[in-house]
CSV table of C-alpha atoms and ligand atoms in Angstrom, one decimal:
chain,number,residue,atom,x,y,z
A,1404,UNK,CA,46.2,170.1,47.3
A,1405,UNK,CA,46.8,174.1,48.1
A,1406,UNK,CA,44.2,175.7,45.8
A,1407,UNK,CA,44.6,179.7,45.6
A,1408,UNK,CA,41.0,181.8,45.0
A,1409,UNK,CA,40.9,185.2,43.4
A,1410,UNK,CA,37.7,186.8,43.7
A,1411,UNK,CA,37.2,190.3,42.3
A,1412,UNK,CA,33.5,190.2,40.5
A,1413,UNK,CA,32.3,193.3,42.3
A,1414,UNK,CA,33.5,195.4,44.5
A,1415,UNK,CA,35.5,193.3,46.8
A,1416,UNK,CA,38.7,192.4,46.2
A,1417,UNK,CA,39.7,189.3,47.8
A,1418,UNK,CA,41.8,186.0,48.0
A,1419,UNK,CA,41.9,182.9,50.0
A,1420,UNK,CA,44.1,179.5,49.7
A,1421,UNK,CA,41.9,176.0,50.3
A,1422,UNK,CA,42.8,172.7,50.5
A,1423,UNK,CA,41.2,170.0,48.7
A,1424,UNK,CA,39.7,168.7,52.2
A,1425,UNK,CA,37.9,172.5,52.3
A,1426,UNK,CA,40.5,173.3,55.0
A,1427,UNK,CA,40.6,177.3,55.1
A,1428,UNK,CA,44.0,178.3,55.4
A,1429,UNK,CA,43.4,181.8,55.0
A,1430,UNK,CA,41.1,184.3,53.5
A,1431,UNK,CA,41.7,188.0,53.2
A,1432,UNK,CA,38.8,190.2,51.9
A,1433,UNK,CA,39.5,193.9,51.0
A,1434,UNK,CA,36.5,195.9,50.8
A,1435,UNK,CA,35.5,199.3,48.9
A,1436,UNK,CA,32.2,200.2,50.2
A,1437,UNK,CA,34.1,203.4,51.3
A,1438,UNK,CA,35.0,204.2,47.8
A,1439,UNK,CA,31.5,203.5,46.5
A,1440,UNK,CA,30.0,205.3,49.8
A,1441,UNK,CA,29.2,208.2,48.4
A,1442,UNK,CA,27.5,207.5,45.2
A,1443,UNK,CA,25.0,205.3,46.8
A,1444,UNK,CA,26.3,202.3,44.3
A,1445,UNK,CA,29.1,200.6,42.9
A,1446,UNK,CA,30.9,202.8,40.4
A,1447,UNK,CA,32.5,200.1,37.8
A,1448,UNK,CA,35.7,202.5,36.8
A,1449,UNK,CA,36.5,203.1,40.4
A,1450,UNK,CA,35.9,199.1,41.1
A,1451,UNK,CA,38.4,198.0,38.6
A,1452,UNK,CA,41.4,200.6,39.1
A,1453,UNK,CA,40.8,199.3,43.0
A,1454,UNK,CA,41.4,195.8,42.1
A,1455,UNK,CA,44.4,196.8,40.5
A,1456,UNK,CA,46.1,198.7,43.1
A,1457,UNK,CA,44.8,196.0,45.9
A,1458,UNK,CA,44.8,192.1,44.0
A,1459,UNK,CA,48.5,191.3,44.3
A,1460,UNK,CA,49.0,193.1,48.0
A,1461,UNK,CA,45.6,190.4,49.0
A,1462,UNK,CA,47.2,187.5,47.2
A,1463,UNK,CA,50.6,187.9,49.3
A,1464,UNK,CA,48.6,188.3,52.2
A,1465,UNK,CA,46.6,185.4,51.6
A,1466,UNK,CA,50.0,183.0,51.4
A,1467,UNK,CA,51.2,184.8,54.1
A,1468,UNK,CA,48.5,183.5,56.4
A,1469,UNK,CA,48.5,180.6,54.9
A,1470,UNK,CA,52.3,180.1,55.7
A,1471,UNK,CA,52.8,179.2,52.0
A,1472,UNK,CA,55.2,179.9,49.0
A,1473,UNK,CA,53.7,180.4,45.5
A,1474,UNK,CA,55.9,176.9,45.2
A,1475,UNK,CA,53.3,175.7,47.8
A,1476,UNK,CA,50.2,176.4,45.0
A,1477,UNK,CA,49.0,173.2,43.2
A,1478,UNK,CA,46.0,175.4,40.8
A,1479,UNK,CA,44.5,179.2,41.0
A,1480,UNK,CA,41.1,179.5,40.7
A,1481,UNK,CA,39.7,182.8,39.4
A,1482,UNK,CA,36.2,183.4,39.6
A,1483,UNK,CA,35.2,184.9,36.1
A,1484,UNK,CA,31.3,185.6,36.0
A,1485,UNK,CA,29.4,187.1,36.1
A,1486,UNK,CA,30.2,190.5,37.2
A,1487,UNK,CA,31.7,193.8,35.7
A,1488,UNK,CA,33.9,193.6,33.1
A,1489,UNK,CA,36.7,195.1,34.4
A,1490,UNK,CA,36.8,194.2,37.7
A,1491,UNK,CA,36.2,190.8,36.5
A,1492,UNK,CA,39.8,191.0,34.1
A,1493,UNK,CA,41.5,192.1,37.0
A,1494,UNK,CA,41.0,189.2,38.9
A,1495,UNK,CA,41.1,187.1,35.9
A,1496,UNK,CA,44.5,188.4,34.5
A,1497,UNK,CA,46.4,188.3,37.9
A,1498,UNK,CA,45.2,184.6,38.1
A,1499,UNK,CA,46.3,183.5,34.2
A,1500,UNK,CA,50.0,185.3,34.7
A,1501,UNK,CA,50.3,183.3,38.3
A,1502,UNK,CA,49.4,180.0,36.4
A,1503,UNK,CA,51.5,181.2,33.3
A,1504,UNK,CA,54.6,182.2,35.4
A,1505,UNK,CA,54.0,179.1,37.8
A,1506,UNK,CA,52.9,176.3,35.4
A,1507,UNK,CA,49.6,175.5,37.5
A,1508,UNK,CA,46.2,174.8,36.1
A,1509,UNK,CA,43.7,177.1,35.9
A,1510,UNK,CA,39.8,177.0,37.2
A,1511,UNK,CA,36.9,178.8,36.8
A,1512,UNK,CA,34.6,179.6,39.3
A,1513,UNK,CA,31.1,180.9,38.3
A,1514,UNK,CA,30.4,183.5,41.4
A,1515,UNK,CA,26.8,182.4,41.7
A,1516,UNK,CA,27.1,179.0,42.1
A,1517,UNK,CA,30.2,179.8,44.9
A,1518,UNK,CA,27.8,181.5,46.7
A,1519,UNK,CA,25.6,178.2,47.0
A,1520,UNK,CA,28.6,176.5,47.6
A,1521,UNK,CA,29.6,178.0,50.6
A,1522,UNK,CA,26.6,176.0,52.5
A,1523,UNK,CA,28.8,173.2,51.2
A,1524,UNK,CA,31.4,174.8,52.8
A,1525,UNK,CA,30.1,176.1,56.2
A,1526,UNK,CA,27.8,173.0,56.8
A,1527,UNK,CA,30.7,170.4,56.2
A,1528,UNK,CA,27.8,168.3,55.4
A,1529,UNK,CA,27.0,167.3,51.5
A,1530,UNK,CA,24.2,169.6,50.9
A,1531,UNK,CA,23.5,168.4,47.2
A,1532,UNK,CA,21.0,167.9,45.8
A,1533,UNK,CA,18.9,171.3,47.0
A,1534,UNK,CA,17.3,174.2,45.8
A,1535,UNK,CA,19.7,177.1,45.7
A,1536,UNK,CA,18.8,180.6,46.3
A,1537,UNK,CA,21.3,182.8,45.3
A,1538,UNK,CA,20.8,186.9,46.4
A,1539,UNK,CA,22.9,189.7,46.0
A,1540,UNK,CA,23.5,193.2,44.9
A,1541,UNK,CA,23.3,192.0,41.0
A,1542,UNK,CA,21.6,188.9,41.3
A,1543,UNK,CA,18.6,187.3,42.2
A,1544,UNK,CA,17.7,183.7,41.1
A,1545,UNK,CA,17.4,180.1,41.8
A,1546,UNK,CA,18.9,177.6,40.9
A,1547,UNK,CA,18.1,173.8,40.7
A,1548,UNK,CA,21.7,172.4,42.0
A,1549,UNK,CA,21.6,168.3,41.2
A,1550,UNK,CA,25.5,168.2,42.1
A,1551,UNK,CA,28.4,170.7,42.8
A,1552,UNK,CA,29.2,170.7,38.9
A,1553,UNK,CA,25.3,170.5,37.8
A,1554,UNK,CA,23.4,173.5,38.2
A,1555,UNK,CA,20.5,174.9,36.2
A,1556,UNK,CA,18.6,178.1,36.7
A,1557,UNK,CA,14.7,177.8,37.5
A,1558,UNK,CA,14.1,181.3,37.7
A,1559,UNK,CA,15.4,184.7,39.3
A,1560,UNK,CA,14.6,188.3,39.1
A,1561,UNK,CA,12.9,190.2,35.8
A,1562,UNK,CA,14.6,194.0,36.9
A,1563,UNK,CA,16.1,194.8,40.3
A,1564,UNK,CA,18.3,192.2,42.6
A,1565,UNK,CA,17.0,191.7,45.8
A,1566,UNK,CA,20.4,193.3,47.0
A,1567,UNK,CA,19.9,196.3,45.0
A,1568,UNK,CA,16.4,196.8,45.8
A,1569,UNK,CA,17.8,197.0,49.3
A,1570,UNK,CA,20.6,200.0,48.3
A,1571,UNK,CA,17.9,201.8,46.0
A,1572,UNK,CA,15.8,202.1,49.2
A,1573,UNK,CA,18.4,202.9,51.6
A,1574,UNK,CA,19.0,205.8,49.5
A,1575,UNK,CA,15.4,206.7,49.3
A,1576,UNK,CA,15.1,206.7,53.0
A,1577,UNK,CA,18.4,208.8,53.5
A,1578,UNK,CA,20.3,206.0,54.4
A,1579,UNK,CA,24.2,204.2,54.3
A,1580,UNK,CA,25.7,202.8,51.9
A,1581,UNK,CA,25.7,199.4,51.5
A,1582,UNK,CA,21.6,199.7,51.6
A,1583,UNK,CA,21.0,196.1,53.2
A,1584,UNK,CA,23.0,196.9,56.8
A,1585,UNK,CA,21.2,200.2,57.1
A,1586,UNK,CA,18.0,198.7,56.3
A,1587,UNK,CA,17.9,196.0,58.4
A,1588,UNK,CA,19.4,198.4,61.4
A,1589,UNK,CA,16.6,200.8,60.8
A,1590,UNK,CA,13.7,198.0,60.6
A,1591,UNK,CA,14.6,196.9,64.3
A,1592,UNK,CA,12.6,199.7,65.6
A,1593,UNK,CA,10.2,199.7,62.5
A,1594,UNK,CA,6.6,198.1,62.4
A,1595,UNK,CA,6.5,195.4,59.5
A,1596,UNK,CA,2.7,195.8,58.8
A,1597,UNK,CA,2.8,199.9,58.7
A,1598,UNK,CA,2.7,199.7,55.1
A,1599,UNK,CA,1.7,196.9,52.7
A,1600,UNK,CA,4.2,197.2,50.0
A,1601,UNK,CA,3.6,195.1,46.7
A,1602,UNK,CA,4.6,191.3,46.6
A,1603,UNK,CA,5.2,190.6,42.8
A,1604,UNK,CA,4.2,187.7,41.1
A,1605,UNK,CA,4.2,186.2,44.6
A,1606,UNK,CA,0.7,184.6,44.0
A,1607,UNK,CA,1.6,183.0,40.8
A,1608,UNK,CA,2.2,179.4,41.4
A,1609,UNK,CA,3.9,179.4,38.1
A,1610,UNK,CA,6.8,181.4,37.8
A,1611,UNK,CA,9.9,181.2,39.8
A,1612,UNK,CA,10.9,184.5,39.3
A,1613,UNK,CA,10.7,187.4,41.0
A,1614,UNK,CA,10.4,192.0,40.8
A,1615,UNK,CA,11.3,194.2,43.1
A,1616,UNK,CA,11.1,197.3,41.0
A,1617,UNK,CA,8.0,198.5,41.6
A,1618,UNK,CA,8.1,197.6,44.9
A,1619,UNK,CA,11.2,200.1,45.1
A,1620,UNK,CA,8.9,202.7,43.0
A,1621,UNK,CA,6.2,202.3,45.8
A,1622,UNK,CA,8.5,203.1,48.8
A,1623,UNK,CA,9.3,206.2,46.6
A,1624,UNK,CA,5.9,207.5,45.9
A,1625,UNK,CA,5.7,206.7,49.8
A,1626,UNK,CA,8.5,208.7,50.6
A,1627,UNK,CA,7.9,211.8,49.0
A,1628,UNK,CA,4.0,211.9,49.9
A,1629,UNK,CA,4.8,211.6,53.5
A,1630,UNK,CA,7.6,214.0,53.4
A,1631,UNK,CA,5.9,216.0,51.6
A,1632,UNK,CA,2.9,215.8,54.7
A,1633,UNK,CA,5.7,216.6,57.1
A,1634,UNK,CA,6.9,219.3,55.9
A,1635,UNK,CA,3.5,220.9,55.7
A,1636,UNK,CA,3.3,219.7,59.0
A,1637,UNK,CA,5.9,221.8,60.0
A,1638,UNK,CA,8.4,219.5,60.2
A,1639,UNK,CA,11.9,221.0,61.8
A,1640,UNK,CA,14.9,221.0,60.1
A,1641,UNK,CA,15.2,218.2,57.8
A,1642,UNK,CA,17.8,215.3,58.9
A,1643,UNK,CA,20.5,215.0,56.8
A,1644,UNK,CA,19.7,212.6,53.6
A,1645,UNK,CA,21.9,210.9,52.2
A,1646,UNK,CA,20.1,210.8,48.7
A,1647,UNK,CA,19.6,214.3,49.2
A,1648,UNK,CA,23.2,215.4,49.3
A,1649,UNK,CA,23.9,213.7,45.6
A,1650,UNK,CA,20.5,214.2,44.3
A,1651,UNK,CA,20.3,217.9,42.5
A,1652,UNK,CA,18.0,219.8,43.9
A,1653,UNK,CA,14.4,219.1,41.6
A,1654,UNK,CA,15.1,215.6,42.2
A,1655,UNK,CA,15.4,215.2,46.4
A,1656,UNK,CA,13.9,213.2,47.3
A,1657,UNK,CA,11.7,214.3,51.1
A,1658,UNK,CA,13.5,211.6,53.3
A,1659,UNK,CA,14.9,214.1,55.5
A,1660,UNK,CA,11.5,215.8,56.5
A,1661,UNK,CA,10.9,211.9,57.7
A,1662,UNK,CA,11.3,211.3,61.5
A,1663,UNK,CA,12.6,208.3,62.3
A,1664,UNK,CA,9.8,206.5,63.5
A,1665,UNK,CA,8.3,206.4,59.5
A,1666,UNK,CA,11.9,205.5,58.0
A,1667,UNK,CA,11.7,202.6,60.5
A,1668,UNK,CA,8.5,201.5,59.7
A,1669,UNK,CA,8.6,201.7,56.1
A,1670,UNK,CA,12.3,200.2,56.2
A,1671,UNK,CA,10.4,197.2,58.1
A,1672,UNK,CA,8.0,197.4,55.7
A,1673,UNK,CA,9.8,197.3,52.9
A,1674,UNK,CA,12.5,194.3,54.4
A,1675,UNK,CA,9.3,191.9,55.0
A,1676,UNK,CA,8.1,192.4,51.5
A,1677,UNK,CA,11.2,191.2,49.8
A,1678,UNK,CA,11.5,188.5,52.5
A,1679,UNK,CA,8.4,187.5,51.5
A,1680,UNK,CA,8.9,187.1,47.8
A,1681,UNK,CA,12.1,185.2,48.7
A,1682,UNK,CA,10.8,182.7,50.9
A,1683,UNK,CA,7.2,182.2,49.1
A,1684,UNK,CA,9.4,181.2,45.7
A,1685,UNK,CA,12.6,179.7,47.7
A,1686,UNK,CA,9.6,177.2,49.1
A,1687,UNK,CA,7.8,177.1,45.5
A,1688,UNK,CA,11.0,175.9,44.1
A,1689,UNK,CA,11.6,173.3,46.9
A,1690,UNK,CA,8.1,171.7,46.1
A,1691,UNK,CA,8.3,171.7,42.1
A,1692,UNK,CA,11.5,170.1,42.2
A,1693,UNK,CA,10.5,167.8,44.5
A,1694,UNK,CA,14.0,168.7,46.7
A,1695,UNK,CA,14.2,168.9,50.3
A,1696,UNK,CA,17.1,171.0,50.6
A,1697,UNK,CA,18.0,174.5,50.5
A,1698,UNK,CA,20.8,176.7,50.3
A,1699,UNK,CA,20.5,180.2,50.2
A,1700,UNK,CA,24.2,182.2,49.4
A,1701,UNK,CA,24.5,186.3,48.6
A,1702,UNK,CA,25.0,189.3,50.5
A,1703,UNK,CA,20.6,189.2,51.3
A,1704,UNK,CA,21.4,186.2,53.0
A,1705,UNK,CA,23.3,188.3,55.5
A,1706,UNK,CA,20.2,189.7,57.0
A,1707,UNK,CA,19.0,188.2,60.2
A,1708,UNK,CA,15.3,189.0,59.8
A,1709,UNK,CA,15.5,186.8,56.8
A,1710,UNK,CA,17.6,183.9,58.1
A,1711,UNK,CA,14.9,183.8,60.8
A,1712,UNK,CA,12.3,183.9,58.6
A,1713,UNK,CA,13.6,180.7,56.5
A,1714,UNK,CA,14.6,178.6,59.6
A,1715,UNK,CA,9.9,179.1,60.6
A,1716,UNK,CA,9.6,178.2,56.8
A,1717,UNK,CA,11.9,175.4,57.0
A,1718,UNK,CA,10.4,173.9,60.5
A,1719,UNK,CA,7.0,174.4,59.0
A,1720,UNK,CA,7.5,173.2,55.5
A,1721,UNK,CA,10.0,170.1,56.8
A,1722,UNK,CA,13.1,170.8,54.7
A,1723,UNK,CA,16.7,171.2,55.6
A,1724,UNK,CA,18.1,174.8,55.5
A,1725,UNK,CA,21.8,175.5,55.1
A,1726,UNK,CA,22.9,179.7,55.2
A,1727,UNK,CA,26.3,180.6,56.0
A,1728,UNK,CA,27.7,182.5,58.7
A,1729,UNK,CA,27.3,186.4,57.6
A,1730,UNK,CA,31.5,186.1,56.8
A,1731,UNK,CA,30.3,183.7,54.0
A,1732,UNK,CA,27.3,185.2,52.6
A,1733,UNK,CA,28.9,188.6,51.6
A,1734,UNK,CA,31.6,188.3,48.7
A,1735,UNK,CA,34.9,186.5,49.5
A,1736,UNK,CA,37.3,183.9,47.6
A,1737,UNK,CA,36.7,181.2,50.4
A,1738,UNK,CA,33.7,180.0,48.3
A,1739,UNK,CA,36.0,179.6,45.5
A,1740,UNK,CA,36.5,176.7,47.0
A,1741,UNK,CA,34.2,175.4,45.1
A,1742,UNK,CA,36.2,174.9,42.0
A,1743,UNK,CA,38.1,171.8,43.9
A,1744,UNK,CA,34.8,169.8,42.9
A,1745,UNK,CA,35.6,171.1,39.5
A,1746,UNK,CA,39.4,170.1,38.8
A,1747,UNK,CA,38.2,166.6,40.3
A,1748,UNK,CA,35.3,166.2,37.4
A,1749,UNK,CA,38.3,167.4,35.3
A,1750,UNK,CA,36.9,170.8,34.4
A,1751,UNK,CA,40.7,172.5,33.9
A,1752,UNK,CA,40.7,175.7,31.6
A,1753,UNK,CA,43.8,176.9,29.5
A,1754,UNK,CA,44.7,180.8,29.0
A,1755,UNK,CA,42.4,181.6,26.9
A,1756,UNK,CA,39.8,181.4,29.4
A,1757,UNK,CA,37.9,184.5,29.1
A,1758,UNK,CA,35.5,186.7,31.5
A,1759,UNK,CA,31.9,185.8,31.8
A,1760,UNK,CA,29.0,188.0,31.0
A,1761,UNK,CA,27.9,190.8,33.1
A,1762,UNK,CA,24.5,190.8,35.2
A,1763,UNK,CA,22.6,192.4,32.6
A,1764,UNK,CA,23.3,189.7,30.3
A,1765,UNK,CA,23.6,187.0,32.5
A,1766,UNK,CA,20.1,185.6,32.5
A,1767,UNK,CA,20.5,181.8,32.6
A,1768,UNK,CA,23.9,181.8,34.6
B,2566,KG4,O1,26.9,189.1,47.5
B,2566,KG4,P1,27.3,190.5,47.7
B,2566,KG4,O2,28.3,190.8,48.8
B,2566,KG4,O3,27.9,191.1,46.4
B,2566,KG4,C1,27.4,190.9,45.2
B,2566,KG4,O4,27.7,189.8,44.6
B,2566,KG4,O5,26.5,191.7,44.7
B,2566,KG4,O6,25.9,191.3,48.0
B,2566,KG4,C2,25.9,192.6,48.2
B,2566,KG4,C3,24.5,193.0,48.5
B,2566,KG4,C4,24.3,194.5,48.6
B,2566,KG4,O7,23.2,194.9,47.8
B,2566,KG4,C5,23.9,194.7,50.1
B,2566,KG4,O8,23.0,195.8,50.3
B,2566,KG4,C6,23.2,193.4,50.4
B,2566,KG4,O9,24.0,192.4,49.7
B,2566,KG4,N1,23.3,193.1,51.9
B,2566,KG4,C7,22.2,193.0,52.6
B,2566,KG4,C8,22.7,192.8,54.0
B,2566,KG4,N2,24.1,192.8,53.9
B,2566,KG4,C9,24.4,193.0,52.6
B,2566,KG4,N3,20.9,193.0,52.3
B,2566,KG4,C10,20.0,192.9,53.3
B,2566,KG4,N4,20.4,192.8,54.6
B,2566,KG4,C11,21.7,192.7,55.0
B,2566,KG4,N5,22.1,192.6,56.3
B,2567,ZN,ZN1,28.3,188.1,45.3
């Protein structure tokens, strides 16, 4: 079976064609973090008329690697939530007329769970039944995953994703766009007990959930006081921020009066805080379930300082561990891939298949 993915949920448009023995045949991934760049975030209206311009040209090349014909296709999965709106019909819409013009079934792919499921898919091992961690730019949240069809959601974040804490503080700190590269580059010279940042509801052994927005609004207050001290200081010319340049001007933030050596230290700082809250509930999780698996998907995942932390909390704590490589973690349509295990339990949609909600209101997906 040649299964095509479609995968345009945020900001990446992208397309891959799997075989029902999770053989990649291709995958193509068209990115817009230089269209978002400036604004320090994605920009939904620009996301969307992207997608348009860029879902068919990523579909041909996706059968092009491949070495396929659409004649070659047996079913198009789409993945359609949660995400924005419009970049979520884009994908969605592309995927009904090729089904429609093509007379293949349909699937749906939820993009959270694909994110789990690429563990499945980079491990080549069965990684059910485990924990899932799932940690993005709009999502935070775990996930009790008995099968790859069964997944219920323990707990996640109460205001910002992990992912977007990470972009919120970039910015703060004068840096690129996406936040989580930039942070992680800057923390390699940084000193991880500088500054004790808040853990939130780290200690409470009874929630799964987690908040990183006043750990954000810390960093801030951080930020300006010691910017603020270095420009008294006498500080030379300010580096050039980031924030600053689309901030107006009551609103800079003092990140460029900052020398490097206090954005690296609060950007290490700031990176072991949120690791912390991950791995403290990630193993919270493991021990209420009463799994010994864990999978952990989402463009977080991608950060090295993390992946090392799980691998001492997964020696120490005697569970098996399973992140993809950084190509996987990140959003793509290989992990679409995951809608195979769907059409086998028989899970085929018709055309009136419909998008999912958005982040906002996507609590329990
Ligand atoms: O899963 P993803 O590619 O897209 C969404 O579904 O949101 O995740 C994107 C998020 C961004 O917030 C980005 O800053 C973060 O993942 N990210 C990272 C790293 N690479 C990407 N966060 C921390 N460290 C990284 N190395
Ligand atoms: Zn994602």
């Amino acid at each position: 079976m040649n299964l095509l993915t479609i995968e345009t949920t945020c900001d990446e448009t992208a397309a891959a064609v799997v075989t029902d023995r999770l053989e990649v045949l291709s995958s193509v991934v068209a990115s817009q973090d230089k269209l978002h760049e400036r604004f320090g975030g994605v920009v939904p209206e620009i996301a969307s008329r992207a997608h348009v311009e860029r879902v068919l040209p990523v579909i041909d090349e996706a059968l092009r690697k491949a070495n396929l014909k659409l004649a070659d296709l047996d079913a198009v999965a789409v993945a359609n939530t949660p995400g924005l709106a419009g970049s979520l019909l884009v994908g969605l819409t592309a995927a009904k007329s090729l089904c429609l013009a093509c007379d293949l079934p349909l699937l749906a792919v939820n993009h959270l769970q694909a994110h789990i499921y690429a563990c499945r898919l980079a491990s080549g091992v069965d990684v059910f039944p485990c924990v899932g961690l799932v940690v993005s730019g709009g999502h935070s949240n775990l996930y009790r995953c008995a099968g790859p069809t069964d997944f219920s959601r323990l707990g996640g974040t109460i205001d910002d994703a992990a992912g977007e804490a990470f972009d919120k503080v970039a910015s703060l700190l004068g840096l690129s766009y996406p936040g989580g590269p930039s942070i992680e580059r800057a923390a390699c010279g940084g000193d991880p007990r500088r500054h004790r940042f808040p853990r939130p509801l780290l200690d409470d052994p009874d929630r799964l959930d987690f908040s990183f927005s006043g750990l954000k609004t810390a960093v801030r207050y951080l930020v300006e006081k010691q910017g603020a001290r270095s420009r008294e200081q006498g500080a030379k010319k300010p580096r050039k921020s980031i924030s600053d340049a689309r901030l107006p001007a009551p609103n800079r933030v003092p990140s460029g009066w900052l020398p490097a050596s206090a954005v690296a230290d609060i950007a290490a700082s700031f990176q072991e805080a949120v690791i912390d809250c991950l791995v403290g509930k990630s193993e919270l999780a493991l021990a209420k379930i009463g799994f010994h698996t864990l999978c952990v998907g989402g463009g977080v995942a991608a950060n090295s300082r993390f992946r090392e932390r799980l691998e001492v909390s997964a020696k120490s704590g005697h569970y098996t561990l399973h992140v993809p490589p950084l190509t996987l973690c990140t959003d793509n349509a290989v992990m679409g891939a995951i809608a195979i295990e769907r059409f086998r339990a028989g899970l085929v949609e018709d055309l009136s298949l419909d998008i999912g909600p958005g982040p906002e209101r996507a609590a329990n997906q």
